[in-house]
Every structure is written in C-alpha cells, then in structure tokens.
Short mmCIF file of C-alpha atoms in Angstrom, two decimals:
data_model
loop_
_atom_site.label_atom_id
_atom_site.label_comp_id
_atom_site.label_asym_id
_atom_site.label_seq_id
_atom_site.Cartn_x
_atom_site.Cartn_y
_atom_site.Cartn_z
CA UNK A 1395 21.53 3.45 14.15
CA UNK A 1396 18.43 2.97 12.25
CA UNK A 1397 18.32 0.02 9.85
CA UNK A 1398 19.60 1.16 6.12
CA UNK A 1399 17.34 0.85 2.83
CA UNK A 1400 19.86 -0.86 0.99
CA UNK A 1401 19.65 -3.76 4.64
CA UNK A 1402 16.24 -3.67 4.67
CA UNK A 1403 15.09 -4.51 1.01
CA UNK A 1404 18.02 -7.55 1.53
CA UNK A 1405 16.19 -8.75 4.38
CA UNK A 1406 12.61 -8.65 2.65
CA UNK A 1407 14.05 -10.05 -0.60
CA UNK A 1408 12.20 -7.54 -2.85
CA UNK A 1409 12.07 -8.69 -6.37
CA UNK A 1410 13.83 -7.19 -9.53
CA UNK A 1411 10.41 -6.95 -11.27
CA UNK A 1412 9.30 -5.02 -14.72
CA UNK A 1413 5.83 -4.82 -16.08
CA UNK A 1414 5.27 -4.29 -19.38
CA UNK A 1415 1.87 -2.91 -20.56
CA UNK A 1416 -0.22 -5.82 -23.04
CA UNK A 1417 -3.55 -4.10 -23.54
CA UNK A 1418 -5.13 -0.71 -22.33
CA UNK A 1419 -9.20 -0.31 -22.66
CA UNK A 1420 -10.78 3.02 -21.81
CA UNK A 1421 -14.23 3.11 -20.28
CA UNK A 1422 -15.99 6.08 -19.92
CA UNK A 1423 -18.08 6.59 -16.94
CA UNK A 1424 -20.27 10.06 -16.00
CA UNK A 1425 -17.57 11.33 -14.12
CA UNK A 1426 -14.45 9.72 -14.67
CA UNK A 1427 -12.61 7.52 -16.76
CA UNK A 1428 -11.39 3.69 -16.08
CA UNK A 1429 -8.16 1.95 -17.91
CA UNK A 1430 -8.39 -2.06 -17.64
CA UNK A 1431 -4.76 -2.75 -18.00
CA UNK A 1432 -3.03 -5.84 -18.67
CA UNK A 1433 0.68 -5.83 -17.72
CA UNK A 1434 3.45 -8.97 -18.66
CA UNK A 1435 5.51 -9.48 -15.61
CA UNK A 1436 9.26 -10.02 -16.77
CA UNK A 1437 9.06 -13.58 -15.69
CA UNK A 1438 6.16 -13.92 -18.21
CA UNK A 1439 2.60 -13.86 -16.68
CA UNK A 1440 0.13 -11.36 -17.03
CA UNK A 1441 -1.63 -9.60 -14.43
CA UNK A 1442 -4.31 -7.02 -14.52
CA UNK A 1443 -4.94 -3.60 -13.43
CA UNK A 1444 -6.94 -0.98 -13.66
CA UNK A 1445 -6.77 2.96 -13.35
CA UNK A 1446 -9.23 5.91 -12.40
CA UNK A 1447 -8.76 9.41 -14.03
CA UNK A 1448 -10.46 12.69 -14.08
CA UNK A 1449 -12.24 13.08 -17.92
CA UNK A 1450 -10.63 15.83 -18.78
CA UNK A 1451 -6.37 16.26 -18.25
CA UNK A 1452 -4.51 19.33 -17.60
CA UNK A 1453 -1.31 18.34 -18.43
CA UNK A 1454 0.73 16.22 -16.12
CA UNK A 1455 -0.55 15.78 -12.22
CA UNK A 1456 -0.74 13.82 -9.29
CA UNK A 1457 -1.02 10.54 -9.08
CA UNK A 1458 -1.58 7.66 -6.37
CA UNK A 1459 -0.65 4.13 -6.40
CA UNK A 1460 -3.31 2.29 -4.89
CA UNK A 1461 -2.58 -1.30 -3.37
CA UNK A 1462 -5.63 -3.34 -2.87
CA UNK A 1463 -6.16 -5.14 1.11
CA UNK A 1464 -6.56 -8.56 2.05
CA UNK A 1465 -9.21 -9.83 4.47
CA UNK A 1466 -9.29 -13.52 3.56
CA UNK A 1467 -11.16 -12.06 0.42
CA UNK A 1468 -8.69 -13.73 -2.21
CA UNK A 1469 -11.11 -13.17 -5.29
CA UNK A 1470 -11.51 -8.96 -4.62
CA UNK A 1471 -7.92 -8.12 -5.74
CA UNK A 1472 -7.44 -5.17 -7.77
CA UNK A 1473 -11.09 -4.95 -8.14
CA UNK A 1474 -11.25 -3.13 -5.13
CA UNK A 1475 -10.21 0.04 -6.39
CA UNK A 1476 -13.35 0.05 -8.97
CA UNK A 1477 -15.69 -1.94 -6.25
CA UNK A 1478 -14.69 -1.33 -3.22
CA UNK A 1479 -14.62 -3.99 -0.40
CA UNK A 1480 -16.61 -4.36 2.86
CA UNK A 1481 -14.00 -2.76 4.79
CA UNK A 1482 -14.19 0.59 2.85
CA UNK A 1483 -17.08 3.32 2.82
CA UNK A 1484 -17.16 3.54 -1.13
CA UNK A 1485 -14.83 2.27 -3.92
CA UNK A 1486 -11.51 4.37 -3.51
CA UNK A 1487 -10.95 5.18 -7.32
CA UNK A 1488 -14.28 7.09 -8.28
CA UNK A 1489 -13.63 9.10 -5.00
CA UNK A 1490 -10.16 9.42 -5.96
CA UNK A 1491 -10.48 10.58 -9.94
CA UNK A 1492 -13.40 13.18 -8.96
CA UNK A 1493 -10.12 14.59 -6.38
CA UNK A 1494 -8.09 15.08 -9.81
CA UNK A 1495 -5.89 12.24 -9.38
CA UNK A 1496 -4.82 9.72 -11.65
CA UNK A 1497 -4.96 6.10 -9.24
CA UNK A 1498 -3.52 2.77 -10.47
CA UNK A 1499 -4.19 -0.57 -8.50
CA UNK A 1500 -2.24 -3.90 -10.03
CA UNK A 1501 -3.58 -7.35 -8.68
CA UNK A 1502 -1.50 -9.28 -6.02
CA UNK A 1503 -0.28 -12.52 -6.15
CA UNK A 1504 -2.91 -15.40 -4.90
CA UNK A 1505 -5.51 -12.57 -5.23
CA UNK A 1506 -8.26 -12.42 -8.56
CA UNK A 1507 -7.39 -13.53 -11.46
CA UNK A 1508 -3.97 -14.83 -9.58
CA UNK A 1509 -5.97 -17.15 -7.20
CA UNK A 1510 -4.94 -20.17 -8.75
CA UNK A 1511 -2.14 -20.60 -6.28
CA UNK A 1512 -2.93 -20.46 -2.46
CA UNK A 1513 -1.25 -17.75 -0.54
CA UNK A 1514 -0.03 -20.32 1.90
CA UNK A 1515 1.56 -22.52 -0.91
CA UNK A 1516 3.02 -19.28 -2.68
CA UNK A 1517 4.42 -17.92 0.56
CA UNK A 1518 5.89 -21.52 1.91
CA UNK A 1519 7.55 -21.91 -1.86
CA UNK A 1520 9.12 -18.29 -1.99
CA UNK A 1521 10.86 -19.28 1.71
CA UNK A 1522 11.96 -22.77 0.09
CA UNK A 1523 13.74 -20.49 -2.45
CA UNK A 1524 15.17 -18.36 -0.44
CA UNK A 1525 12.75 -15.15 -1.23
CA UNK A 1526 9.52 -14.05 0.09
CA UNK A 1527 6.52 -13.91 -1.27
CA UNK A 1528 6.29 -9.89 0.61
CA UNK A 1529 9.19 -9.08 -1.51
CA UNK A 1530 7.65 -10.33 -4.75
CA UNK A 1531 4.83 -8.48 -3.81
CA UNK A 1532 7.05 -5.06 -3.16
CA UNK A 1533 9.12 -5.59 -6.20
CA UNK A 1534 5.68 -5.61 -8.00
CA UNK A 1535 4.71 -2.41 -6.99
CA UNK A 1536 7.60 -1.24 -7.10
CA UNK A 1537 7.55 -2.05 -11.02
CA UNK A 1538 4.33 -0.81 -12.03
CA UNK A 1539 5.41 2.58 -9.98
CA UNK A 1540 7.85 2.89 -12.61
CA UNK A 1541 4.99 2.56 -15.47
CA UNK A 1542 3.20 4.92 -13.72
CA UNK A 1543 5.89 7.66 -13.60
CA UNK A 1544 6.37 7.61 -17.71
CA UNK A 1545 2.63 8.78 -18.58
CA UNK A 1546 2.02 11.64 -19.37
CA UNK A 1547 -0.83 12.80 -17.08
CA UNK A 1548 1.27 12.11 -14.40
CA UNK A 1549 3.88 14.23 -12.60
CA UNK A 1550 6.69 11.44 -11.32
CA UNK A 1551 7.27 13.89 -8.49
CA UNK A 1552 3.46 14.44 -6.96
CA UNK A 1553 3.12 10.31 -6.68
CA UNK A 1554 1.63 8.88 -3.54
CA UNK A 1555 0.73 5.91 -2.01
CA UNK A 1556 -2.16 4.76 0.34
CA UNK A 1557 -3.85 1.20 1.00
CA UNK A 1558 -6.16 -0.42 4.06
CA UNK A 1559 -4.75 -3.23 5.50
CA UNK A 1560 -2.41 -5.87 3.65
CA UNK A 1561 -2.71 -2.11 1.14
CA UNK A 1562 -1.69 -0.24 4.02
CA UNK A 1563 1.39 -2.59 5.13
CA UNK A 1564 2.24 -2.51 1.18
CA UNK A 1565 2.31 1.21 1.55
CA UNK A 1566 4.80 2.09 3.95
CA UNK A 1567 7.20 -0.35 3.25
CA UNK A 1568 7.38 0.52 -0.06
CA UNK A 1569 7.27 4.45 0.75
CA UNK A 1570 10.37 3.10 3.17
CA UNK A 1571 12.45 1.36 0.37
CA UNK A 1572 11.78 3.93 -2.71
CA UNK A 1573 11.87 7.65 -1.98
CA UNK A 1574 9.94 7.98 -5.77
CA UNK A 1575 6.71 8.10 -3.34
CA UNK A 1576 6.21 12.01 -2.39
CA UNK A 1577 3.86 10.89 0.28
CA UNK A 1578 1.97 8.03 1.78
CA UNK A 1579 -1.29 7.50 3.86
CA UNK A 1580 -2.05 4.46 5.19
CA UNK A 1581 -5.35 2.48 7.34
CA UNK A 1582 -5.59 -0.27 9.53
CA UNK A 1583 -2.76 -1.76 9.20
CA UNK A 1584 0.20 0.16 11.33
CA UNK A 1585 1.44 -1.70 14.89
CA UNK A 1586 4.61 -3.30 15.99
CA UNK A 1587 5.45 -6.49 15.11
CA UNK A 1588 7.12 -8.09 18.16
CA UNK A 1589 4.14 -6.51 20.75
CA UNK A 1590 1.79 -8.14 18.13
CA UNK A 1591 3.39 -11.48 18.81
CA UNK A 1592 3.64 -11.09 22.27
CA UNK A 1593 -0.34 -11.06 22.07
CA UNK A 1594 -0.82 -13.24 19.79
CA UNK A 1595 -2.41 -11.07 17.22
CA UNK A 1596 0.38 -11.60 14.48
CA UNK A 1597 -1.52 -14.85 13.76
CA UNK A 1598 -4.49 -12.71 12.38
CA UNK A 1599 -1.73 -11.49 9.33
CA UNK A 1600 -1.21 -13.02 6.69
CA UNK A 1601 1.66 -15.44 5.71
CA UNK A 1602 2.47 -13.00 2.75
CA UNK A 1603 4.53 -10.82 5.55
CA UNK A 1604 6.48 -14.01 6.56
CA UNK A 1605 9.76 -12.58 7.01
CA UNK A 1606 12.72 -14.37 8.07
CA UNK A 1607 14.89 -12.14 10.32
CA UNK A 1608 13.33 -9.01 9.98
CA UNK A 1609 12.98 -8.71 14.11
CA UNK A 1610 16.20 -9.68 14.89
CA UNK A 1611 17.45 -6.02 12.90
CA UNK A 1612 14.61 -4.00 12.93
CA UNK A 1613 11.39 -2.74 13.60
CA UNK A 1614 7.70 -1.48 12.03
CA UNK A 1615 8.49 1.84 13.85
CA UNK A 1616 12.00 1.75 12.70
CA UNK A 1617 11.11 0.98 9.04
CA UNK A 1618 7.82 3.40 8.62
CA UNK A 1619 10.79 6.24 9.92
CA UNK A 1620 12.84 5.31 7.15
CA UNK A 1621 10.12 7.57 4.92
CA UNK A 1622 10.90 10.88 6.92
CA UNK A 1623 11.34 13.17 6.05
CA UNK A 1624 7.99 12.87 3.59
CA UNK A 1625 4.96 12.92 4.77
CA UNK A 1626 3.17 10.06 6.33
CA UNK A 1627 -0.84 9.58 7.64
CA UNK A 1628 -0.97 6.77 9.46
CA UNK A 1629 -4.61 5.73 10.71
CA UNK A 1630 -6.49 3.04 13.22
CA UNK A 1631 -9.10 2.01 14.94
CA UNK A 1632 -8.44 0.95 18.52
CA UNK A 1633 -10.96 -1.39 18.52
CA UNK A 1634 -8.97 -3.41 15.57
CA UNK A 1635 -7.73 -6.45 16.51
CA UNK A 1636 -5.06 -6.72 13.90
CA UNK A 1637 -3.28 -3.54 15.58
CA UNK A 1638 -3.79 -3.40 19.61
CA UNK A 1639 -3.03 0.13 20.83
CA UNK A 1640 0.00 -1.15 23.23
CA UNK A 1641 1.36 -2.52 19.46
CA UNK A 1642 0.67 0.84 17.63
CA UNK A 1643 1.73 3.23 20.20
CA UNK A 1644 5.37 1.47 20.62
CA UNK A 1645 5.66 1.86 16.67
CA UNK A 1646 4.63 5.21 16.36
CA UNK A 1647 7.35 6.44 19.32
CA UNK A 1648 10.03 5.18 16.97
CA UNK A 1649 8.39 6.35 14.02
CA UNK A 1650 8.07 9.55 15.49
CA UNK A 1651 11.60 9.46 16.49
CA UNK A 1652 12.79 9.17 12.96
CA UNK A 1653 10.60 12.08 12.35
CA UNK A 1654 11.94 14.17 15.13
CA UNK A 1655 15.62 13.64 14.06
CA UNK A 1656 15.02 14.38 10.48
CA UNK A 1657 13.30 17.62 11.35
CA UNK A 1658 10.23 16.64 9.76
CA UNK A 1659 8.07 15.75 12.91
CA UNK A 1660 4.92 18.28 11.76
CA UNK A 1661 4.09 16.17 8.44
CA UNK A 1662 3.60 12.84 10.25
CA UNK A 1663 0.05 12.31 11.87
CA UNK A 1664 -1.39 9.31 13.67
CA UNK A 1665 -5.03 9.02 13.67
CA UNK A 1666 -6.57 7.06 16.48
CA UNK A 1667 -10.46 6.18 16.39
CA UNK A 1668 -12.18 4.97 19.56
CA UNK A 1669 -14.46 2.08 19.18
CA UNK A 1670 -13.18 1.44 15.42
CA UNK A 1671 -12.54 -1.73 14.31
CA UNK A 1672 -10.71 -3.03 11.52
CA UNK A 1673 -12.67 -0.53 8.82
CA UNK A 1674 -12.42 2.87 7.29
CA UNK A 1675 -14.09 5.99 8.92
CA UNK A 1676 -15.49 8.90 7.06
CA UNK A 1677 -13.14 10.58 9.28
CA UNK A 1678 -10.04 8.40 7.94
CA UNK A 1679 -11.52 8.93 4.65
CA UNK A 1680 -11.54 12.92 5.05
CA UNK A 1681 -8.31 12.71 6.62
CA UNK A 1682 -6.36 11.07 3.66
CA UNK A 1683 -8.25 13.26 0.70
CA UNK A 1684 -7.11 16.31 3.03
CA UNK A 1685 -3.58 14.81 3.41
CA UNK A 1686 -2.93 14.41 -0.27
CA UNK A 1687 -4.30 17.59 -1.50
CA UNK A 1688 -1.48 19.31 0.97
CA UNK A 1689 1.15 17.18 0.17
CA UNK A 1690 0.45 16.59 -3.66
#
C-alpha cells in the first residue's frame, strides 16, 4: 500500500505558510511583461518574487509555478526565472510568457536576498525543532500557489509546475502533496533515494532534503506516483551524477507502477539523454513546452 498524502506531508513536516502580497511593480519588456513581487510570510519576513506574462491577457489562462534550482549558487534564487542560470539554455520566464503562460518564481530560503542564513545552519536548526527546512520550503510554495490561483489571468485549474534540480525535487513533491497542480515537468533531479546512498551520490544533495524517516516508509518512486493520475515529464541526463541511471530506473518502475494502477500510464514520460550531464537539453526544453501545451 502506497504511502498516503496526509503520511507523507507528516513525515516532511511541510509548513502552514501564507504569503501576503507587499508591493507589485510592472516592467514592460518588448515581448512580455515582469511583476517584482514582494510577499510577507505569515511569520513576518518578506521575500521576493517575480512573474512573467504575455502583454496582452485574454481572460483567465494557464499558469506555471516555477521553483528556482540550487547548484551551490546561493545568490541566483528567484532570479533565475528572469536570468537564467548556467545549468539552463535561456532564462525560463521570457521563454515561458512568449508560450502564453503566466510563471511565478518566489525565492527560497538561504537563497538571494535570504542568504543571510547558511543552508547548513537553517537545515540543522529546523531538525533541532523538530521540522525541516524541505517542509518550510514546500509549505512556501505551497502558499504562494494559493496567491497564484486568486488572479485573475489565471485559471486555478490549468496550473503547473516544473523546476531543474533542487526546482525539479520541489516539483514533484509538491505535485505529490497538493492535487491543485494539473501537471508537472520536471529536470535533473528524479532518482531513488536509497540506490543514491548506496553510491554515495546522496552526498552531492543538498541538506535542504534532510529528511528524518522518510526511507524507512517510503520511496522517490513511491511519492512521484502519488501525482497519477496527472500528468508527469520527468527528464535526465545519464551522464548526471546527481541521478545514476541504476537510481532513476528503480524510481521510475514504481512510479510507473502508480501510473499503471491508476490507469493513467500514457501521460507519464521519462526522458533519458545519453552523454547529458547535470544540464538542460534543447530537447528537454522542447519536451516540457510540448508537455504543457497538451496538458494545459
């Protein structure tokens, strides 16, 4: 019996979080149009966002919650969806608004403007407390998901989600815990957890996914079936270090699984590049801009 949503969010400690919106700036570009948000987090700081959009609106549409990676590159954060990062072919929002969606991206904690604290000193003092600092992280997105929902221009039942790496693993375990997500598509970041320590390669994640238990009841495969039956893109390289194949193949069999039971097997896709590393492809690229405009 697969793990239940109500089990899992208990093990990963996902906060109760609300974001309320401080300030809202529009920026006109040639093409598209960027927000720079500032939210207030219910237990009082501010973090920042920002959010793509086509110029001109139709009425409510799709939308995608963007969450921004990791790669040791704590002062990117939610920048990354207007910037881009060396990981990525091209910043994901432009691409993304010129599509017709609307994309928001909120800023982790230890990450931009919330690099004051380390993430090994925020991640040891969520585990002193009994949390995590995953969960905080989930509960966040989770939170500014619900903003999203209440504009206008967006239709709260064409939402998706996608991410590369730390973004990816954001992605599908949020897709996995709230069923608000229509569909998710996710790079670089899929592979199961107990092969990955059996290699050693867990040590190239980050503490943020520090979770006490979470092997002991379940699984990545397990939990990235608890989205079926929406659809899921799931994409690597097999050159990636962070996600050997021996690690992604035994997650996607359960994943797949889930799938197959749910009678949903035909909207899940892995994508497997030879000689990729740990990097988007302009075939992962094409893949997830194709994925959304079917399942959007």
């Amino acid at each position: 019996m697969a793990i239940s949503v109500e089990r899992l969010k208990d093990l990963l400690h996902v906060a109760d979080a609300s974001l309320v919106l401080v300030s809202s700036v529009a920026e006109h570009r040639d093409d598209h149009v960027v927000e720079h948000l500032r939210f207030r987090l219910s237990d009082g700081p501010e973090i920042r966002g920002f959010l793509t959009r086509p110029v001109a609106s139709r009425g409510p549409g799709p939308a995608i919650l963007y969450a921004h990676a990791h790669g040791r590159q704590y002062e990117i954060g939610a920048s990354e969806l207007l910037e881009g990062r060396p990981a990525l072919l091209n910043a994901p929002g432009p691409v993304l608004a010129r599509e017709g969606y609307v994309t928001l991206c909120i800023e982790m904690p230890t990450f931009g403007e919330r690099a004051g604290v380390t993430e090994s000193a925020a991640a040891k003092a969520a585990l002193w407390h009994g949390r995590t600092l995953f969960g905080q992280m989930l509960g966040e997105q989770a939170a500014v998901l619900t903003w999203m929902a209440s504009r206008g221009d967006v239709d709260a039942r064409r939402i998706g989600m996608t991410g590369i790496s730390m973004g990816a693993t954001l992605s599908y375990f949020l897709a996995a815990i709230d069923s608000r997500l229509k569909a998710v598509a996710h790079l670089c970041s899929y592979a199961d957890f107990a092969a990955l320590i059996e290699t050693g390669a867990h040590d190239l994640h980050g503490h943020y996914l520090t979770v006490p238990g979470l092997l002991s009841e379940t699984s990545t495969g397990e939990i990235a079936g608890l989205i079926a039956p929406r659809p899921q893109l799931i994409c690597t390289g097999l050159d990636d270090p962070l996600t050997p194949p021996a690690a992604i193949r035994r997650a996607f069999t359960e994943t797949a699984a889930a799938y197959e039971a749910a009678g949903a097997r035909e909207v899940l896709t892995l994508l497997e590049e030879d000689g990729i590393g740990h990097r988007e492809t302009q075939t992962m690229q094409d893949a997830v801009l194709d994925f959304f405009r079917r399942y959007l």
